[in-house]
Amino acid sequence: MTASHSVLAQLNTGERAVALIGGDATDANLRRYLHGIPGIDAVGLEQRAAALGTRSIKTSSKKWAIDKIISLIDLTTLEGADTPGKVRSLVGKALTPDPGDPSCPRVAAVCVYGDMVPHAVAALGSAHSAGTDAGVNVAAVATAFPSGRASLAVKLADVRDAVEAGADEIDMVIDRGAFLSGRFAQVYDEIVAVKHSCRRADGSAAHLKVILETGELSTYDNVRRASWLAILAGADFIKTSTGKVPVAATLPVTLSMLEVVRDWHRLTGAKIGVKPAGGIRTSKDATKYLVTVAETVVEEWLTPGLFRFGASSLLNDVLMQRQKVTSGHYSGPDYVTMD
Amino acid sequence: MSFLDYAPAPESQSLLNLRAHYGLFIDGEFVAGRGEPFQSINPATEKQIAMIAHADATDVDAAVAAARRAYDKTWSKLSGSDRGKYLFRIARLVQERARELAVAETLDNGKPIKESRDVDVPLVAAWFFYYAGWADKLDHAGVGPTPSARGVAAQVIPWNFPLLMLAWKIAPALAAGNTVVLKPAETTSLTALLFAEILQQADLPAGVVNIVTGGRDTGKALVGHPGVNLVAFTGSTGAGRAIARSVAGTDKKVVLELGGKAANIVFDDAPIDQAIEGIVNGIFFNQGHVCCAGSRLLVQESIHDDVVDRLKSRLSTLRLGDPMDKNTDIGAINSADQLARIRELTTIGEQEGAERWSPDCVLPETGFWFKPTIFTNVSTSHRIARDEVFGPVLSVLTFRTPGEAVAKANNTPYGLSAGIWTEKGSRMLAVADKLRAGVIWANTFNRFDPASPFGGYKESGYGREGGRHGLAAYLKPAAGRAAARAVTPAEKTPLSRKKAAK
Amino acid sequence: MTRLAVPKTYKLYLGGTFPRSESGRVYEIRSHDGEFLANAAKASRKDARDAVVAARSALGGWAGATAYNRGQVLYRIAELLEGRRAQFMAEIVQAEGVTPAAASAQVDEAIDRWVWYAGWADKYLQVAGNANPVSGPYFNLSVPDPTGVVAIIAPQTGGSLLGLVSAVAPALVSGNTVVVIANETMPLSAISLGEVLATSDVPGGVVNVLTGSPAEMAPWLASHADVNALDLVGAGDLDWVHLEIDAAETLTRVLQPENGPDAASPSLARILAFTETKTIWHTKGLI
């Protein structure tokens, strides 16, 4: 460790990165730092994740978990065919997940493409949190999502547009090509630039979620290094994937990212969020993630500020489970609403 | 409420139909024992589960005679493929009744249901499947062409993995063509008796497997019985020593799987999160009632503090309590005796100056419990660094160089297992070469598989169980050297024994 | 006028050197027809103890040598034995009273036995080890490893050279080191073999030869905590059951006595009797 907890806590992001890396964020310095992080044994990681997945969450714990999962969802639509109408419908679902049960919590945010942000903001109206703790956030994917293959200028314009349109959170993608070819400084600089573009005129800033696209990074060691790199550069959240490549969120990959977040907290005292996205479709799966968060970091991480599910179909499965827990009978797809 | 206080998730016990009294299983039937029946209790509640028959020497005699008859008249006349088919049947029946067996094991032993369900019982089935296939391929077992069975096997097993140890013993014995008299541990007879019911369902010929429950006297009578051809024992080194002494001078083949004090070596380049899991699994799996447990953590000095910190926070998430709860990580200590031994050794650890730490957790009021415990500041001369505790107690020691790690790891009369954690392949292989231990886990720990030989060096015993090597003890090579064995002549030159004998 | 011969003093072979017994004791060795041949050293329990120390300190180097190298070193013994066959024949004829042809045949067989075992050094491991197909993402390999220090009571009957070679050679193949108590009444070829070993490439301490009374020394070796295996092949006339009982104290591996013409006959089993199977697991992960 190059600096103590208390010293690191007082530095700004850039200074802290320099202190930790031991120099400027060059490819060589970053490589040395990232490759100095302990490796991951894939077999052991997957076994640990599988073991966490065998926790049996019953009765009162299950009930708590169901409401918690709902409150952590970034309800998402990311399709070429998205329309204002589709986004309004999504927002309606976000605000009232179960029309038959007013005690059902709202989701954390809706997640849309940048050009849909104004429609989401409008549809939310007074329910838009807009920087407050109450209400539902609007998250926008940006930086030429999902491939990220555009010039930096285009990516930053993408971000600024979304922020100006009222996005509370920006989900950016890293340049996986640059990462895989060892151009760590480029990835780092892009994240720094995007973070800068998240700032609003009033001095506040949209929260930055950095999508690693873990399926494309392929190895757990890469995921761990990319996680550290993103956090060093200023990510508020690290996120597994876009849902646009075949391998998205898995429990082991999320576990490995949670371990980074835990270690960063030990090192600096700062809290970084984690968002698995893509492929989490059932209440049972989502519960495994809650267990993994609680037993890897601490239970306090189970809050929208520090943990999210990026999902679309997950919500209805959770709602059916919720109806079962409440009524004692199994529910069916016709008893939950489409978004 | 805290989410981590998971609501109770007890496994249902409704599929378990236990009898109030269990007899001995001799010649295919349950019969009363001649000794005084004894209680089998649930170590998590101290409540009686059933009364178990106690076999005396006469009962053991009857069991050995039944095994001999079955060997002579049935089992040795059966083709290898038919023997294999019986073993396949048994494997399937174990799978069919897996949940029932897991529940019974947890009830009787105190181990967490998730372990009996996910580790013990699946491995039991796997063991029978594996050896079933060997029964008609013994020419390839590595002891030369056309080997024969040895005859009647006396098998004595411990209480830490009752049904799994039974499978380790019975499956290769039957595959090789032997018949069996098996004695379960006194505190854990239950699943062996349920297994006897499975043998009845499998229609295994009477007498091929006999199960005699009882105490040490029963085991002694069995091991010392002149009618047995081989002795396979898993248990303490002290008991193994006694067996080795008692069979000296006989032609009984002996397999001993005894104690251990395994080093789990963590280098500074280890995959640290997996190493922490491996350390935890190494010593807290099955409450540390594991002969190959990684009870000595040897950690490179440069990462000692970090490893201990991480270990402590990981231990704080372990859940101790009702073994039948599906979320329990640490169950009950198997017996009051064992609990007393763990307490004694840990008290000595403190007295010797080691620093003791346990996570905050509430122990249930009845039953036998011991908190997961770590000792730091342990030196190689402390008893907690040398004696087998056989409980959830980890001693942490440090090393500076790979050479020192190897030297400290080998500095024990035991030699059963060891762990190595490093990302450097060449170092892993070199360290594995130099460790004097029969099973070495690199970047993992406490893995078992029927295809993988298991057994120790030095005072951890001899012979191997599992894999092709596990057949050797149960097979007699075709004639040849057998003829050369010395017969005991009447006149012996006496030894000059001034002080040599210990 | 015939030249007056220069007789050899027969000593022990310990740690690569030829000391007298620390006890200063000797015992008379006579030929088959009662003629005085030599005063052999009568080794004591302390000599046995020193031999174990020597064997233990030589273990790392010998076990750590490559299998190819061990094979060559064992083969070299055969070469040297061939070169000194006249000496061994003469000793055998004197000690055992056999014909020169029979002595020659024994030397031949002893040489061939070294060659046979030498060839095993880089093969027994392939035959006795294997890859294990465990159900999981693991590399899993079982290999035999030398047991350690092996104490041997050489055959006390039969060919005095061949019996010794038959007992010692298989223990050396895998990398064990040896303390051997020679044939009590016919120990001279054992010491001459020590001379061969000393001038061969066998490192000092790998083979240690004690002459004297097996009945006196064997209990000390059997109960010695630093002896890992005990070959009682030549202990048939001793009260060997007690040796086996003593050995149980530290779970020392024991091979029981063998009698008759097949005693210590060459076999892979004899090599493997002094090995421990080590199984190594390592995780396998592509990602």
PDB file of N, CA and C in Angstrom, chain B residues 152-158 165-174 178-185 208-212 219 222-223 228 230-234 243 255 465 474:
ATOM      1  N   VAL B 152     -11.708 -62.245   3.785  1.00  0.00           N
ATOM      2  CA  VAL B 152     -12.592 -61.474   4.651  1.00  0.00           C
ATOM      3  C   VAL B 152     -11.862 -60.207   5.119  1.00  0.00           C
ATOM      4  N   ALA B 153     -12.512 -59.071   4.881  1.00  0.00           N
ATOM      5  CA  ALA B 153     -11.919 -57.793   5.281  1.00  0.00           C
ATOM      6  C   ALA B 153     -12.557 -57.309   6.570  1.00  0.00           C
ATOM      7  N   ALA B 154     -11.703 -56.965   7.537  1.00  0.00           N
ATOM      8  CA  ALA B 154     -12.181 -56.320   8.764  1.00  0.00           C
ATOM      9  C   ALA B 154     -11.992 -54.825   8.592  1.00  0.00           C
ATOM     10  N   GLN B 155     -13.065 -54.078   8.730  1.00  0.00           N
ATOM     11  CA  GLN B 155     -12.986 -52.646   8.461  1.00  0.00           C
ATOM     12  C   GLN B 155     -13.547 -51.857   9.639  1.00  0.00           C
ATOM     13  N   VAL B 156     -12.774 -50.916  10.098  1.00  0.00           N
ATOM     14  CA  VAL B 156     -13.181 -50.109  11.251  1.00  0.00           C
ATOM     15  C   VAL B 156     -13.105 -48.648  10.850  1.00  0.00           C
ATOM     16  N   ILE B 157     -14.205 -47.942  11.012  1.00  0.00           N
ATOM     17  CA  ILE B 157     -14.278 -46.575  10.484  1.00  0.00           C
ATOM     18  C   ILE B 157     -14.580 -45.559  11.577  1.00  0.00           C
ATOM     19  N   PRO B 158     -14.255 -44.295  11.321  1.00  0.00           N
ATOM     20  CA  PRO B 158     -14.406 -43.242  12.321  1.00  0.00           C
ATOM     21  C   PRO B 158     -15.764 -42.550  12.242  1.00  0.00           C
ATOM     22  N   MET B 165     -16.956 -42.894   4.898  1.00  0.00           N
ATOM     23  CA  MET B 165     -15.861 -43.806   5.225  1.00  0.00           C
ATOM     24  C   MET B 165     -16.282 -45.258   4.996  1.00  0.00           C
ATOM     25  N   LEU B 166     -17.563 -45.528   5.239  1.00  0.00           N
ATOM     26  CA  LEU B 166     -18.074 -46.869   4.946  1.00  0.00           C
ATOM     27  C   LEU B 166     -17.924 -47.163   3.454  1.00  0.00           C
ATOM     28  N   ALA B 167     -18.277 -46.180   2.631  1.00  0.00           N
ATOM     29  CA  ALA B 167     -18.181 -46.378   1.187  1.00  0.00           C
ATOM     30  C   ALA B 167     -16.721 -46.555   0.754  1.00  0.00           C
ATOM     31  N   TRP B 168     -15.827 -45.742   1.344  1.00  0.00           N
ATOM     32  CA  TRP B 168     -14.397 -45.861   1.001  1.00  0.00           C
ATOM     33  C   TRP B 168     -13.893 -47.267   1.276  1.00  0.00           C
ATOM     34  N   LYS B 169     -14.476 -47.895   2.314  1.00  0.00           N
ATOM     35  CA  LYS B 169     -14.006 -49.219   2.710  1.00  0.00           C
ATOM     36  C   LYS B 169     -14.712 -50.320   1.926  1.00  0.00           C
ATOM     37  N   ILE B 170     -16.046 -50.247   1.895  1.00  0.00           N
ATOM     38  CA  ILE B 170     -16.792 -51.391   1.358  1.00  0.00           C
ATOM     39  C   ILE B 170     -16.696 -51.479  -0.162  1.00  0.00           C
ATOM     40  N   ALA B 171     -16.747 -50.342  -0.844  1.00  0.00           N
ATOM     41  CA  ALA B 171     -16.801 -50.394  -2.314  1.00  0.00           C
ATOM     42  C   ALA B 171     -15.584 -51.104  -2.917  1.00  0.00           C
ATOM     43  N   PRO B 172     -14.347 -50.703  -2.573  1.00  0.00           N
ATOM     44  CA  PRO B 172     -13.217 -51.418  -3.178  1.00  0.00           C
ATOM     45  C   PRO B 172     -13.109 -52.863  -2.705  1.00  0.00           C
ATOM     46  N   ALA B 173     -13.496 -53.100  -1.437  1.00  0.00           N
ATOM     47  CA  ALA B 173     -13.398 -54.465  -0.907  1.00  0.00           C
ATOM     48  C   ALA B 173     -14.273 -55.412  -1.716  1.00  0.00           C
ATOM     49  N   LEU B 174     -15.518 -55.005  -1.957  1.00  0.00           N
ATOM     50  CA  LEU B 174     -16.432 -55.873  -2.687  1.00  0.00           C
ATOM     51  C   LEU B 174     -16.034 -55.972  -4.160  1.00  0.00           C
ATOM     52  N   ASN B 178     -13.714 -59.379  -2.057  1.00  0.00           N
ATOM     53  CA  ASN B 178     -13.674 -59.736  -0.635  1.00  0.00           C
ATOM     54  C   ASN B 178     -15.069 -59.648  -0.026  1.00  0.00           C
ATOM     55  N   THR B 179     -15.247 -60.270   1.110  1.00  0.00           N
ATOM     56  CA  THR B 179     -16.432 -60.013   1.913  1.00  0.00           C
ATOM     57  C   THR B 179     -15.998 -59.205   3.126  1.00  0.00           C
ATOM     58  N   VAL B 180     -16.976 -58.638   3.813  1.00  0.00           N
ATOM     59  CA  VAL B 180     -16.668 -57.560   4.740  1.00  0.00           C
ATOM     60  C   VAL B 180     -17.359 -57.737   6.090  1.00  0.00           C
ATOM     61  N   VAL B 181     -16.613 -57.439   7.136  1.00  0.00           N
ATOM     62  CA  VAL B 181     -17.239 -57.151   8.433  1.00  0.00           C
ATOM     63  C   VAL B 181     -16.805 -55.735   8.800  1.00  0.00           C
ATOM     64  N   LEU B 182     -17.769 -54.855   8.922  1.00  0.00           N
ATOM     65  CA  LEU B 182     -17.453 -53.454   9.176  1.00  0.00           C
ATOM     66  C   LEU B 182     -17.977 -53.022  10.526  1.00  0.00           C
ATOM     67  N   LYS B 183     -17.134 -52.275  11.227  1.00  0.00           N
ATOM     68  CA  LYS B 183     -17.570 -51.715  12.504  1.00  0.00           C
ATOM     69  C   LYS B 183     -17.593 -50.195  12.424  1.00  0.00           C
ATOM     70  N   PRO B 184     -18.787 -49.611  12.539  1.00  0.00           N
ATOM     71  CA  PRO B 184     -18.880 -48.142  12.551  1.00  0.00           C
ATOM     72  C   PRO B 184     -18.399 -47.602  13.893  1.00  0.00           C
ATOM     73  N   ALA B 185     -18.166 -46.307  13.936  1.00  0.00           N
ATOM     74  CA  ALA B 185     -17.772 -45.688  15.198  1.00  0.00           C
ATOM     75  C   ALA B 185     -18.944 -45.720  16.170  1.00  0.00           C
ATOM     76  N   VAL B 208     -22.208 -61.120   2.718  1.00  0.00           N
ATOM     77  CA  VAL B 208     -21.151 -60.438   1.956  1.00  0.00           C
ATOM     78  C   VAL B 208     -20.711 -59.174   2.707  1.00  0.00           C
ATOM     79  N   VAL B 209     -21.693 -58.489   3.284  1.00  0.00           N
ATOM     80  CA  VAL B 209     -21.359 -57.356   4.153  1.00  0.00           C
ATOM     81  C   VAL B 209     -22.048 -57.575   5.499  1.00  0.00           C
ATOM     82  N   ASN B 210     -21.288 -57.493   6.549  1.00  0.00           N
ATOM     83  CA  ASN B 210     -21.824 -57.614   7.905  1.00  0.00           C
ATOM     84  C   ASN B 210     -21.429 -56.365   8.685  1.00  0.00           C
ATOM     85  N   ILE B 211     -22.361 -55.868   9.468  1.00  0.00           N
ATOM     86  CA  ILE B 211     -22.072 -54.644  10.212  1.00  0.00           C
ATOM     87  C   ILE B 211     -22.240 -54.913  11.699  1.00  0.00           C
ATOM     88  N   VAL B 212     -21.139 -54.734  12.419  1.00  0.00           N
ATOM     89  CA  VAL B 212     -21.191 -54.957  13.864  1.00  0.00           C
ATOM     90  C   VAL B 212     -20.978 -53.627  14.572  1.00  0.00           C
ATOM     91  N   GLY B 219     -14.301 -53.371  18.098  1.00  0.00           N
ATOM     92  CA  GLY B 219     -13.304 -53.146  17.062  1.00  0.00           C
ATOM     93  C   GLY B 219     -12.069 -54.003  17.281  1.00  0.00           C
ATOM     94  N   LEU B 222     -12.656 -57.538  16.371  1.00  0.00           N
ATOM     95  CA  LEU B 222     -12.723 -57.706  14.914  1.00  0.00           C
ATOM     96  C   LEU B 222     -11.326 -57.693  14.291  1.00  0.00           C
ATOM     97  N   VAL B 223     -10.556 -56.667  14.664  1.00  0.00           N
ATOM     98  CA  VAL B 223      -9.221 -56.517  14.077  1.00  0.00           C
ATOM     99  C   VAL B 223      -8.336 -57.710  14.444  1.00  0.00           C
ATOM    100  N   VAL B 228      -9.859 -63.063   9.872  1.00  0.00           N
ATOM    101  CA  VAL B 228      -9.889 -62.005   8.859  1.00  0.00           C
ATOM    102  C   VAL B 228      -8.549 -61.957   8.128  1.00  0.00           C
ATOM    103  N   LEU B 230      -7.594 -59.215   6.098  1.00  0.00           N
ATOM    104  CA  LEU B 230      -7.024 -57.878   5.995  1.00  0.00           C
ATOM    105  C   LEU B 230      -7.762 -56.946   6.918  1.00  0.00           C
ATOM    106  N   VAL B 231      -7.055 -55.925   7.323  1.00  0.00           N
ATOM    107  CA  VAL B 231      -7.616 -54.934   8.234  1.00  0.00           C
ATOM    108  C   VAL B 231      -7.500 -53.567   7.587  1.00  0.00           C
ATOM    109  N   ALA B 232      -8.625 -52.885   7.470  1.00  0.00           N
ATOM    110  CA  ALA B 232      -8.600 -51.521   6.954  1.00  0.00           C
ATOM    111  C   ALA B 232      -9.170 -50.632   8.048  1.00  0.00           C
ATOM    112  N   PHE B 233      -8.381 -49.651   8.431  1.00  0.00           N
ATOM    113  CA  PHE B 233      -8.783 -48.823   9.564  1.00  0.00           C
ATOM    114  C   PHE B 233      -8.587 -47.355   9.236  1.00  0.00           C
ATOM    115  N   THR B 234      -9.568 -46.555   9.588  1.00  0.00           N
ATOM    116  CA  THR B 234      -9.403 -45.102   9.555  1.00  0.00           C
ATOM    117  C   THR B 234      -9.703 -44.590  10.945  1.00  0.00           C
ATOM    118  N   ILE B 243      -3.236 -51.178  16.239  1.00  0.00           N
ATOM    119  CA  ILE B 243      -3.591 -52.198  15.251  1.00  0.00           C
ATOM    120  C   ILE B 243      -2.334 -52.760  14.594  1.00  0.00           C
ATOM    121  N   VAL B 255      -4.311 -51.613   5.953  1.00  0.00           N
ATOM    122  CA  VAL B 255      -4.375 -50.249   5.430  1.00  0.00           C
ATOM    123  C   VAL B 255      -4.741 -49.347   6.600  1.00  0.00           C
ATOM    124  N   GLU B 465      -6.472 -45.253  -0.296  1.00  0.00           N
ATOM    125  CA  GLU B 465      -7.884 -45.504  -0.589  1.00  0.00           C
ATOM    126  C   GLU B 465      -8.282 -44.585  -1.720  1.00  0.00           C
ATOM    127  N   TYR B 474      -6.760 -54.768  -1.354  1.00  0.00           N
ATOM    128  CA  TYR B 474      -7.825 -55.767  -1.360  1.00  0.00           C
ATOM    129  C   TYR B 474      -7.554 -56.911  -2.336  1.00  0.00           C
TER     130      TYR B 474
END
